[in-house]
């Protein structure tokens, strides 16, 4: 019995990775969204609002920064990895109620990319688009410049998987997780906030954990 128990413990990480891979693959091909109801052992649920999401690799991924900026730019994954990296450990809180405590994210501060682009005086907000072809999000410029807002390349001390929005996603630590857009491909500085995918469907634009969407969750900061 002890031997069997030890074997199951040893096998658990591999089984968990296999289950996560299965759920991520299934969600990627599930237009109903029903796979989002299935939590994995890490507490996350997989959501996509597109019927399928193309994959991007180190050679095919690009992140553009444009709009009301002086110096538009396009970053490869290698470019992003070469920039200073910031690691943040916070709870992840979904507006549907589930929470994953003490989750590490690591990547480039969004403020660094905005400073490199040179935001023009009329720039007041930032719009984010994704290579799923459907999802979008927005932040005010002061929100986007916070130290706890990242273009994340790693989660839980591993490179971002496709199911979790890789190879790069937005991470907005103090807000509900729908603000942390997966499969990030575009950062556009705008003159005003443009509501994102879920805001157009009734969610709050300013989605502070515990202070929005009628919820009273403990804030993540």
Short mmCIF file of C-alpha atoms in Angstrom, two decimals:
data_model
loop_
_atom_site.label_atom_id
_atom_site.label_comp_id
_atom_site.label_asym_id
_atom_site.label_seq_id
_atom_site.Cartn_x
_atom_site.Cartn_y
_atom_site.Cartn_z
CA UNK A 1 0.00 0.00 0.00
CA UNK A 2 2.83 2.37 0.84
CA UNK A 3 4.46 1.57 -2.48
CA UNK A 4 1.24 2.23 -4.37
CA UNK A 5 0.75 5.50 -2.52
CA UNK A 6 4.28 6.64 -3.33
CA UNK A 7 3.77 5.73 -6.97
CA UNK A 8 0.56 7.74 -7.17
CA UNK A 9 2.27 10.78 -5.62
CA UNK A 10 5.13 10.47 -8.07
CA UNK A 11 2.72 10.20 -10.98
CA UNK A 12 0.50 13.08 -9.87
CA UNK A 13 2.44 15.94 -11.52
CA UNK A 14 2.46 14.12 -14.84
CA UNK A 15 -1.23 13.29 -14.59
CA UNK A 16 -2.02 16.90 -13.70
CA UNK A 17 -0.06 18.19 -16.71
CA UNK A 18 -1.87 15.70 -18.96
CA UNK A 19 -5.26 16.77 -17.58
CA UNK A 20 -4.44 20.45 -18.05
CA UNK A 21 -3.28 19.76 -21.60
CA UNK A 22 -6.49 17.85 -22.34
CA UNK A 23 -8.72 20.59 -20.94
CA UNK A 24 -6.81 23.30 -22.77
CA UNK A 25 -7.05 21.42 -26.06
CA UNK A 26 -10.73 20.67 -25.54
CA UNK A 27 -11.55 24.27 -24.64
CA UNK A 28 -9.67 25.46 -27.70
CA UNK A 29 -12.12 23.52 -29.89
CA UNK A 30 -15.28 24.03 -27.83
CA UNK A 31 -17.56 26.76 -29.24
CA UNK A 32 -20.11 26.14 -26.46
CA UNK A 33 -17.78 27.22 -23.66
CA UNK A 34 -18.96 24.30 -21.51
CA UNK A 35 -15.39 23.18 -20.85
CA UNK A 36 -15.01 26.42 -18.90
CA UNK A 37 -17.17 24.84 -16.21
CA UNK A 38 -14.49 22.22 -15.50
CA UNK A 39 -11.80 23.32 -13.01
CA UNK A 40 -8.44 21.57 -13.12
CA UNK A 41 -6.33 20.66 -10.11
CA UNK A 42 -4.67 24.06 -10.13
CA UNK A 43 -8.00 25.81 -9.69
CA UNK A 44 -8.04 27.51 -13.09
CA UNK A 45 -10.80 27.21 -15.65
CA UNK A 46 -10.23 27.54 -19.37
CA UNK A 47 -12.22 30.18 -21.22
CA UNK A 48 -12.26 31.22 -24.86
CA UNK A 49 -14.89 33.28 -26.67
CA UNK A 50 -13.68 32.13 -30.10
CA UNK A 51 -14.53 28.80 -31.71
CA UNK A 52 -10.80 28.13 -32.14
CA UNK A 53 -7.55 29.96 -31.47
CA UNK A 54 -4.48 29.75 -33.73
CA UNK A 55 -1.17 28.96 -32.11
CA UNK A 56 1.81 31.30 -32.14
CA UNK A 57 5.42 30.25 -31.61
CA UNK A 58 8.66 32.09 -30.97
CA UNK A 59 9.08 32.54 -34.71
CA UNK A 60 5.50 33.54 -35.56
CA UNK A 61 4.49 35.67 -32.55
CA UNK A 62 4.39 39.47 -32.84
CA UNK A 63 3.12 42.12 -30.42
CA UNK A 64 2.44 45.53 -31.93
CA UNK A 65 2.36 48.84 -30.04
CA UNK A 66 0.67 51.62 -31.99
CA UNK A 67 -2.05 54.27 -31.94
CA UNK A 68 -1.34 57.64 -30.32
CA UNK A 69 2.39 57.05 -29.92
CA UNK A 70 5.51 58.64 -31.35
CA UNK A 71 7.35 55.39 -32.05
CA UNK A 72 5.15 52.43 -33.08
CA UNK A 73 6.88 49.10 -32.60
CA UNK A 74 6.55 45.38 -33.15
CA UNK A 75 8.10 42.94 -30.67
CA UNK A 76 9.02 39.32 -31.21
CA UNK A 77 8.90 36.91 -28.30
CA UNK A 78 12.70 37.10 -28.11
CA UNK A 79 12.50 40.90 -27.96
CA UNK A 80 10.10 40.73 -25.01
CA UNK A 81 12.23 38.17 -23.19
CA UNK A 82 15.29 40.41 -23.58
CA UNK A 83 13.61 43.29 -21.72
CA UNK A 84 13.71 43.64 -17.90
CA UNK A 85 11.36 41.12 -16.30
CA UNK A 86 9.11 41.68 -13.28
CA UNK A 87 7.70 38.87 -11.14
CA UNK A 88 4.40 39.36 -9.26
CA UNK A 89 2.75 36.88 -6.90
CA UNK A 90 -0.94 37.59 -6.24
CA UNK A 91 -4.24 35.77 -6.02
CA UNK A 92 -6.06 35.34 -9.32
CA UNK A 93 -9.74 36.16 -8.91
CA UNK A 94 -12.38 35.39 -11.53
CA UNK A 95 -15.59 37.39 -11.51
CA UNK A 96 -17.50 34.08 -11.60
CA UNK A 97 -16.20 33.31 -8.10
CA UNK A 98 -13.22 30.96 -8.32
CA UNK A 99 -9.87 32.08 -6.95
CA UNK A 100 -6.32 30.72 -7.26
CA UNK A 101 -4.09 31.98 -4.43
CA UNK A 102 -0.45 33.06 -4.67
CA UNK A 103 -0.05 32.71 -8.43
CA UNK A 104 3.27 33.93 -9.87
CA UNK A 105 3.25 35.88 -13.15
CA UNK A 106 6.40 37.21 -14.78
CA UNK A 107 6.91 39.49 -17.75
CA UNK A 108 7.49 43.03 -18.97
CA UNK A 109 5.82 45.95 -17.26
CA UNK A 110 3.34 47.49 -19.67
CA UNK A 111 4.58 50.94 -18.65
CA UNK A 112 8.00 50.09 -20.07
CA UNK A 113 6.52 49.39 -23.52
CA UNK A 114 4.40 52.54 -23.36
CA UNK A 115 7.42 54.66 -22.40
CA UNK A 116 9.45 53.15 -25.23
CA UNK A 117 6.67 54.02 -27.69
CA UNK A 118 6.27 57.58 -26.40
CA UNK A 119 2.60 58.21 -25.63
CA UNK A 120 1.35 61.39 -27.28
CA UNK A 121 -0.37 64.06 -25.11
CA UNK A 122 -3.84 63.13 -26.39
CA UNK A 123 -3.38 59.50 -25.34
CA UNK A 124 -5.72 58.70 -22.44
CA UNK A 125 -6.33 54.95 -22.61
CA UNK A 126 -5.00 51.67 -23.97
CA UNK A 127 -6.90 49.09 -26.03
CA UNK A 128 -5.73 45.47 -26.19
CA UNK A 129 -6.51 43.05 -29.02
CA UNK A 130 -5.83 39.34 -29.26
CA UNK A 131 -4.89 36.86 -31.96
CA UNK A 132 -8.01 34.80 -31.34
CA UNK A 133 -9.60 37.48 -33.54
CA UNK A 134 -12.41 38.19 -31.07
CA UNK A 135 -11.35 39.26 -27.58
CA UNK A 136 -10.46 42.82 -26.57
CA UNK A 137 -9.87 44.82 -23.39
CA UNK A 138 -9.08 48.36 -22.29
CA UNK A 139 -7.47 50.27 -19.44
CA UNK A 140 -7.10 53.95 -18.68
CA UNK A 141 -3.55 55.20 -19.12
CA UNK A 142 -2.97 55.55 -15.33
CA UNK A 143 -4.21 51.96 -14.84
CA UNK A 144 -1.96 50.70 -17.63
CA UNK A 145 1.07 52.38 -16.07
CA UNK A 146 0.69 50.62 -12.72
CA UNK A 147 3.66 48.54 -11.58
CA UNK A 148 1.41 45.48 -11.25
CA UNK A 149 0.27 45.41 -14.89
CA UNK A 150 2.39 43.15 -17.10
CA UNK A 151 2.73 41.71 -20.54
CA UNK A 152 3.19 38.29 -18.99
CA UNK A 153 5.39 35.61 -20.55
CA UNK A 154 5.43 33.17 -17.63
CA UNK A 155 2.87 31.86 -15.15
CA UNK A 156 3.54 29.62 -12.15
CA UNK A 157 7.25 29.85 -13.04
CA UNK A 158 6.75 28.23 -16.45
CA UNK A 159 6.38 29.71 -19.94
CA UNK A 160 2.75 30.55 -20.65
CA UNK A 161 1.00 27.64 -22.30
CA UNK A 162 -1.35 28.18 -25.22
CA UNK A 163 -4.36 27.33 -23.02
CA UNK A 164 -3.37 30.05 -20.56
CA UNK A 165 -2.99 32.68 -23.29
CA UNK A 166 0.58 32.11 -24.41
CA UNK A 167 3.01 32.97 -25.60
CA UNK A 168 2.10 36.38 -24.10
CA UNK A 169 -0.94 37.73 -22.30
CA UNK A 170 -1.96 40.80 -20.36
CA UNK A 171 -1.90 40.48 -16.56
CA UNK A 172 -3.73 43.12 -14.51
CA UNK A 173 -3.09 42.00 -10.94
CA UNK A 174 -5.67 44.08 -8.99
CA UNK A 175 -8.59 43.49 -11.35
CA UNK A 176 -10.86 40.56 -12.12
CA UNK A 177 -9.22 38.09 -14.43
CA UNK A 178 -11.28 38.97 -17.51
CA UNK A 179 -9.18 42.14 -17.75
CA UNK A 180 -6.05 39.98 -18.23
CA UNK A 181 -6.56 39.33 -21.93
CA UNK A 182 -5.17 36.06 -23.28
CA UNK A 183 -3.29 35.65 -26.60
CA UNK A 184 -2.26 39.31 -26.63
CA UNK A 185 -1.28 40.67 -30.04
CA UNK A 186 -1.97 44.41 -30.05
CA UNK A 187 -1.51 47.37 -27.70
CA UNK A 188 -3.10 50.55 -29.06
CA UNK A 189 -3.04 53.91 -27.29
CA UNK A 190 -6.37 55.69 -27.74
CA UNK A 191 -7.96 59.00 -26.79
CA UNK A 192 -10.66 57.32 -24.66
CA UNK A 193 -11.51 53.96 -23.12
CA UNK A 194 -13.22 51.60 -25.53
CA UNK A 195 -15.19 48.89 -23.71
CA UNK A 196 -13.81 45.40 -24.17
CA UNK A 197 -15.53 42.15 -25.07
CA UNK A 198 -17.15 41.51 -21.68
CA UNK A 199 -17.83 45.18 -20.93
CA UNK A 200 -19.97 45.30 -24.05
CA UNK A 201 -21.95 42.49 -22.42
CA UNK A 202 -22.54 44.22 -19.09
CA UNK A 203 -19.34 43.74 -17.07
CA UNK A 204 -17.72 46.73 -15.36
CA UNK A 205 -15.01 48.60 -17.26
CA UNK A 206 -13.13 49.35 -14.01
CA UNK A 207 -12.99 45.81 -12.65
CA UNK A 208 -11.22 46.19 -9.31
CA UNK A 209 -11.47 43.01 -7.26
CA UNK A 210 -13.98 43.50 -4.45
CA UNK A 211 -15.08 46.92 -5.68
CA UNK A 212 -16.91 46.16 -8.92
CA UNK A 213 -19.44 43.90 -10.64
CA UNK A 214 -21.53 43.80 -7.46
CA UNK A 215 -19.03 41.49 -5.72
CA UNK A 216 -17.37 41.76 -2.31
CA UNK A 217 -14.33 39.54 -2.82
CA UNK A 218 -11.20 40.29 -0.82
CA UNK A 219 -9.01 42.60 -2.94
CA UNK A 220 -5.85 41.07 -4.40
CA UNK A 221 -3.70 44.00 -3.27
#
